[in-house]
Amino acid sequence: MPEKTRERILNAALMLFKRRGYHATGVAEILARANAPKGSLYHHFPKGKPDLACVAVRSLTARILQLFELAKEQNMPPIDHLTFLCDKCCEWLVDTDFTEGVVLSTLATGLGEAEAEVTQTLLDCNREIVACYSAYLRSHEIDRAEEVALTVLMVLEGAIVYSRIRRDVGPFYACITTLLPLLKKTRPVAKLHEAAI
């Protein structure tokens, strides 16, 4: 079954936003890549490009959350899950010849007051991703789960940026090696302090 016009526009926008960001991606370019008629963007996304960007961010967020849900369903240990995430990122970067970045961070660059709705959507989705990953880590008894979740996600995004610059996936090996100690079960800081007294 052929892709519907709305899906084609959304997928074209996602791909272009990942490559160029929000401001460097024009509506005409999105429509051309989607092979969609001129009026179709406003038919499917009434507020235009900002509306499309918000839907794109939510769509990508849903995909990211599925990766955490999958880990929960399979009772995947956090260390295995990190390796799984790194493998997925490496496959994606190689498949796209290192031309795509992370929509959430790429879109966030250079947004102003005119794009307040997009900025708010990015913030809401980022919080949702961190909360979901934190809950998964907490379920595996990882201490300071929210801090660890934030750290892992930031390092993964950094690995994507550095891999694109270097055009190789080497940064992900450094990422795994550096983050593994954070994903082991440890006693809480307070208990360690008490044990030292």
mmCIF file of C-alpha atoms in Angstrom:
data_model
loop_
_atom_site.group_PDB
_atom_site.id
_atom_site.type_symbol
_atom_site.label_atom_id
_atom_site.label_comp_id
_atom_site.label_asym_id
_atom_site.label_seq_id
_atom_site.Cartn_x
_atom_site.Cartn_y
_atom_site.Cartn_z
ATOM 1 C CA MET A 1 0.000 0.000 0.000
ATOM 2 C CA PRO A 2 1.534 3.340 -0.997
ATOM 3 C CA GLU A 3 2.395 5.871 1.691
ATOM 4 C CA LYS A 4 -0.311 8.441 2.278
ATOM 5 C CA THR A 5 0.475 12.105 1.580
ATOM 6 C CA ARG A 6 0.596 13.035 5.294
ATOM 7 C CA GLU A 7 3.096 10.228 6.034
ATOM 8 C CA ARG A 8 5.243 11.189 3.046
ATOM 9 C CA ILE A 9 5.369 14.813 4.199
ATOM 10 C CA LEU A 10 6.168 13.784 7.775
ATOM 11 C CA ASN A 11 8.924 11.361 6.721
ATOM 12 C CA ALA A 12 10.441 13.904 4.317
ATOM 13 C CA ALA A 13 10.430 16.561 7.050
ATOM 14 C CA LEU A 14 11.998 14.184 9.571
ATOM 15 C CA MET A 15 14.795 13.291 7.184
ATOM 16 C CA LEU A 16 15.497 16.918 6.256
ATOM 17 C CA PHE A 17 15.293 18.158 9.860
ATOM 18 C CA LYS A 18 17.810 15.458 10.867
ATOM 19 C CA ARG A 19 20.161 16.608 8.124
ATOM 20 C CA ARG A 20 19.802 20.387 8.259
ATOM 21 C CA GLY A 21 17.762 21.510 11.224
ATOM 22 C CA TYR A 22 14.627 23.614 11.272
ATOM 23 C CA HIS A 23 15.618 26.921 9.667
ATOM 24 C CA ALA A 24 17.685 25.418 6.852
ATOM 25 C CA THR A 25 14.757 23.239 5.751
ATOM 26 C CA GLY A 26 12.196 24.924 3.537
ATOM 27 C CA VAL A 27 8.547 23.966 3.061
ATOM 28 C CA ALA A 28 8.989 23.741 -0.738
ATOM 29 C CA GLU A 29 11.889 21.323 -0.252
ATOM 30 C CA ILE A 30 9.840 19.139 2.105
ATOM 31 C CA LEU A 31 6.957 19.005 -0.377
ATOM 32 C CA ALA A 32 9.284 18.239 -3.302
ATOM 33 C CA ARG A 33 10.943 15.377 -1.413
ATOM 34 C CA ALA A 34 7.519 14.064 -0.367
ATOM 35 C CA ASN A 35 6.218 14.411 -3.935
ATOM 36 C CA ALA A 36 3.217 16.227 -2.468
ATOM 37 C CA PRO A 37 1.127 19.068 -3.936
ATOM 38 C CA LYS A 38 1.704 22.611 -2.620
ATOM 39 C CA GLY A 39 -1.484 22.987 -0.577
ATOM 40 C CA SER A 40 -1.145 19.578 1.058
ATOM 41 C CA LEU A 41 1.151 20.696 3.874
ATOM 42 C CA TYR A 42 -1.400 23.154 5.254
ATOM 43 C CA HIS A 43 -4.201 20.640 4.716
ATOM 44 C CA HIS A 44 -2.451 18.069 6.935
ATOM 45 C CA PHE A 45 -0.562 20.510 9.189
ATOM 46 C CA PRO A 46 -2.818 23.611 9.508
ATOM 47 C CA LYS A 47 -0.208 25.759 11.314
ATOM 48 C CA GLY A 48 2.373 25.017 8.638
ATOM 49 C CA LYS A 49 6.020 24.226 9.287
ATOM 50 C CA PRO A 50 5.903 24.700 13.111
ATOM 51 C CA ASP A 51 2.965 22.277 13.308
ATOM 52 C CA LEU A 52 4.842 19.783 11.118
ATOM 53 C CA ALA A 53 7.957 20.100 13.312
ATOM 54 C CA CYS A 54 5.914 19.403 16.472
ATOM 55 C CA VAL A 55 4.349 16.300 14.920
ATOM 56 C CA ALA A 56 7.794 15.161 13.703
ATOM 57 C CA VAL A 57 9.258 15.527 17.205
ATOM 58 C CA ARG A 58 6.370 13.597 18.771
ATOM 59 C CA SER A 59 6.669 10.880 16.120
ATOM 60 C CA LEU A 60 10.396 10.449 16.743
ATOM 61 C CA THR A 61 9.860 10.529 20.512
ATOM 62 C CA ALA A 62 7.352 7.666 20.200
ATOM 63 C CA ARG A 63 10.006 5.627 18.354
ATOM 64 C CA ILE A 64 12.608 6.338 21.054
ATOM 65 C CA LEU A 65 10.181 5.398 23.831
ATOM 66 C CA GLN A 66 9.519 2.090 22.045
ATOM 67 C CA LEU A 67 13.219 1.235 22.475
ATOM 68 C CA PHE A 68 12.831 1.612 26.245
ATOM 69 C CA GLU A 69 9.533 -0.305 26.288
ATOM 70 C CA LEU A 70 11.192 -3.126 24.346
ATOM 71 C CA ALA A 71 13.973 -3.253 26.949
ATOM 72 C CA LYS A 72 11.374 -3.476 29.735
ATOM 73 C CA GLU A 73 9.363 -6.198 27.978
ATOM 74 C CA GLN A 74 12.486 -8.290 27.365
ATOM 75 C CA ASN A 75 13.846 -7.558 30.848
ATOM 76 C CA MET A 76 17.051 -6.425 29.159
ATOM 77 C CA PRO A 77 19.784 -5.435 31.635
ATOM 78 C CA PRO A 78 20.851 -1.757 31.333
ATOM 79 C CA ILE A 79 24.343 -2.675 30.104
ATOM 80 C CA ASP A 80 22.885 -4.824 27.297
ATOM 81 C CA HIS A 81 20.393 -2.078 26.506
ATOM 82 C CA LEU A 82 23.170 0.506 26.169
ATOM 83 C CA THR A 83 24.988 -1.777 23.722
ATOM 84 C CA PHE A 84 21.689 -2.259 21.840
ATOM 85 C CA LEU A 85 21.156 1.537 21.623
ATOM 86 C CA CYS A 86 24.725 2.097 20.431
ATOM 87 C CA ASP A 87 24.351 -0.635 17.793
ATOM 88 C CA LYS A 88 21.093 0.947 16.565
ATOM 89 C CA CYS A 89 22.749 4.382 16.330
ATOM 90 C CA CYS A 90 25.764 2.952 14.484
ATOM 91 C CA GLU A 91 23.536 1.119 11.968
ATOM 92 C CA TRP A 92 21.487 4.276 11.364
ATOM 93 C CA LEU A 93 24.567 6.477 10.875
ATOM 94 C CA VAL A 94 26.207 4.038 8.466
ATOM 95 C CA ASP A 95 22.932 3.491 6.552
ATOM 96 C CA THR A 96 22.512 7.265 6.101
ATOM 97 C CA ASP A 97 26.210 7.761 5.264
ATOM 98 C CA PHE A 98 26.580 9.955 8.385
ATOM 99 C CA THR A 99 24.305 12.632 6.917
ATOM 100 C CA GLU A 100 21.606 12.611 9.630
ATOM 101 C CA GLY A 101 21.723 13.913 13.182
ATOM 102 C CA VAL A 102 19.348 13.793 16.130
ATOM 103 C CA VAL A 103 16.099 15.650 15.431
ATOM 104 C CA LEU A 104 15.633 16.810 19.020
ATOM 105 C CA SER A 105 19.001 18.540 19.267
ATOM 106 C CA THR A 106 19.164 19.571 15.596
ATOM 107 C CA LEU A 107 15.767 21.265 15.800
ATOM 108 C CA ALA A 108 16.579 22.971 19.094
ATOM 109 C CA THR A 109 19.422 24.929 17.500
ATOM 110 C CA GLY A 110 18.445 28.473 16.622
ATOM 111 C CA LEU A 111 14.762 28.380 17.567
ATOM 112 C CA GLY A 112 13.366 31.741 18.688
ATOM 113 C CA GLU A 113 10.147 33.183 20.061
ATOM 114 C CA ALA A 114 8.368 32.615 16.753
ATOM 115 C CA GLU A 115 8.840 28.864 17.241
ATOM 116 C CA ALA A 116 7.744 28.775 20.905
ATOM 117 C CA GLU A 117 5.403 25.847 20.269
ATOM 118 C CA VAL A 118 8.210 23.786 18.730
ATOM 119 C CA THR A 119 10.510 24.661 21.648
ATOM 120 C CA GLN A 120 7.841 23.586 24.161
ATOM 121 C CA THR A 121 7.246 20.326 22.283
ATOM 122 C CA LEU A 122 10.997 19.608 22.314
ATOM 123 C CA LEU A 123 11.114 20.265 26.072
ATOM 124 C CA ASP A 124 8.053 18.096 26.782
ATOM 125 C CA CYS A 125 9.375 15.242 24.642
ATOM 126 C CA ASN A 126 12.839 15.452 26.173
ATOM 127 C CA ARG A 127 11.330 15.220 29.662
ATOM 128 C CA GLU A 128 9.209 12.259 28.580
ATOM 129 C CA ILE A 129 12.252 10.414 27.195
ATOM 130 C CA VAL A 130 14.313 11.066 30.337
ATOM 131 C CA ALA A 131 11.413 10.031 32.603
ATOM 132 C CA CYS A 132 10.847 6.805 30.676
ATOM 133 C CA TYR A 133 14.539 5.899 30.642
ATOM 134 C CA SER A 134 14.857 6.806 34.343
ATOM 135 C CA ALA A 135 11.917 4.519 35.207
ATOM 136 C CA TYR A 136 13.549 1.687 33.265
ATOM 137 C CA LEU A 137 16.877 2.214 35.094
ATOM 138 C CA ARG A 138 15.099 2.455 38.453
ATOM 139 C CA SER A 139 13.394 -0.872 37.754
ATOM 140 C CA HIS A 140 16.913 -2.330 37.486
ATOM 141 C CA GLU A 141 17.966 -0.740 40.791
ATOM 142 C CA ILE A 142 20.327 1.785 39.219
ATOM 143 C CA ASP A 143 21.045 4.527 41.754
ATOM 144 C CA ARG A 144 20.419 8.170 40.836
ATOM 145 C CA ALA A 145 18.462 6.903 37.826
ATOM 146 C CA GLU A 146 17.465 10.334 36.503
ATOM 147 C CA GLU A 147 21.046 11.651 36.581
ATOM 148 C CA VAL A 148 22.317 8.466 34.938
ATOM 149 C CA ALA A 149 19.552 8.627 32.301
ATOM 150 C CA LEU A 150 20.436 12.238 31.470
ATOM 151 C CA THR A 151 24.141 11.415 31.302
ATOM 152 C CA VAL A 152 23.662 8.385 29.040
ATOM 153 C CA LEU A 153 21.357 10.296 26.687
ATOM 154 C CA MET A 154 23.720 13.279 26.493
ATOM 155 C CA VAL A 155 26.729 11.050 25.798
ATOM 156 C CA LEU A 156 24.790 9.153 23.097
ATOM 157 C CA GLU A 157 23.877 12.433 21.383
ATOM 158 C CA GLY A 158 27.496 13.546 21.625
ATOM 159 C CA ALA A 159 28.632 10.241 20.116
ATOM 160 C CA ILE A 160 26.261 10.826 17.192
ATOM 161 C CA VAL A 161 27.672 14.327 16.611
ATOM 162 C CA TYR A 162 31.294 13.147 16.815
ATOM 163 C CA SER A 163 30.599 10.131 14.587
ATOM 164 C CA ARG A 164 29.135 12.441 11.950
ATOM 165 C CA ILE A 165 32.190 14.732 12.115
ATOM 166 C CA ARG A 166 34.643 11.828 11.957
ATOM 167 C CA ARG A 167 32.499 9.728 9.606
ATOM 168 C CA ASP A 168 33.100 6.636 11.718
ATOM 169 C CA VAL A 169 31.385 4.982 14.681
ATOM 170 C CA GLY A 170 34.459 4.925 16.936
ATOM 171 C CA PRO A 171 32.925 7.368 19.447
ATOM 172 C CA PHE A 172 30.336 4.730 20.364
ATOM 173 C CA TYR A 173 33.057 2.381 21.641
ATOM 174 C CA ALA A 174 34.278 5.154 23.929
ATOM 175 C CA CYS A 175 30.658 5.779 24.902
ATOM 176 C CA ILE A 176 30.087 2.154 25.973
ATOM 177 C CA THR A 177 33.375 1.880 27.868
ATOM 178 C CA THR A 178 32.805 5.139 29.738
ATOM 179 C CA LEU A 179 29.143 4.584 30.608
ATOM 180 C CA LEU A 180 29.244 0.933 31.696
ATOM 181 C CA PRO A 181 30.242 1.720 35.310
ATOM 182 C CA LEU A 182 27.167 3.966 35.669
ATOM 183 C CA LEU A 183 24.873 1.102 34.693
ATOM 184 C CA LYS A 184 25.986 -1.339 37.347
ATOM 185 C CA LYS A 185 23.946 -1.722 40.525
ATOM 186 C CA THR A 186 25.619 0.225 43.310
ATOM 187 C CA ARG A 187 24.776 1.099 46.874
ATOM 188 C CA PRO A 188 23.283 4.579 47.371
ATOM 189 C CA VAL A 189 25.712 7.405 48.142
ATOM 190 C CA ALA A 190 24.194 7.899 51.625
ATOM 191 C CA LYS A 191 24.842 4.253 52.547
ATOM 192 C CA LEU A 192 28.401 4.444 51.250
ATOM 193 C CA HIS A 193 28.912 7.540 53.413
ATOM 194 C CA GLU A 194 27.474 5.743 56.470
ATOM 195 C CA ALA A 195 29.689 2.709 55.810
ATOM 196 C CA ALA A 196 32.783 4.938 55.751
ATOM 197 C CA ILE A 197 32.030 6.409 59.192
#
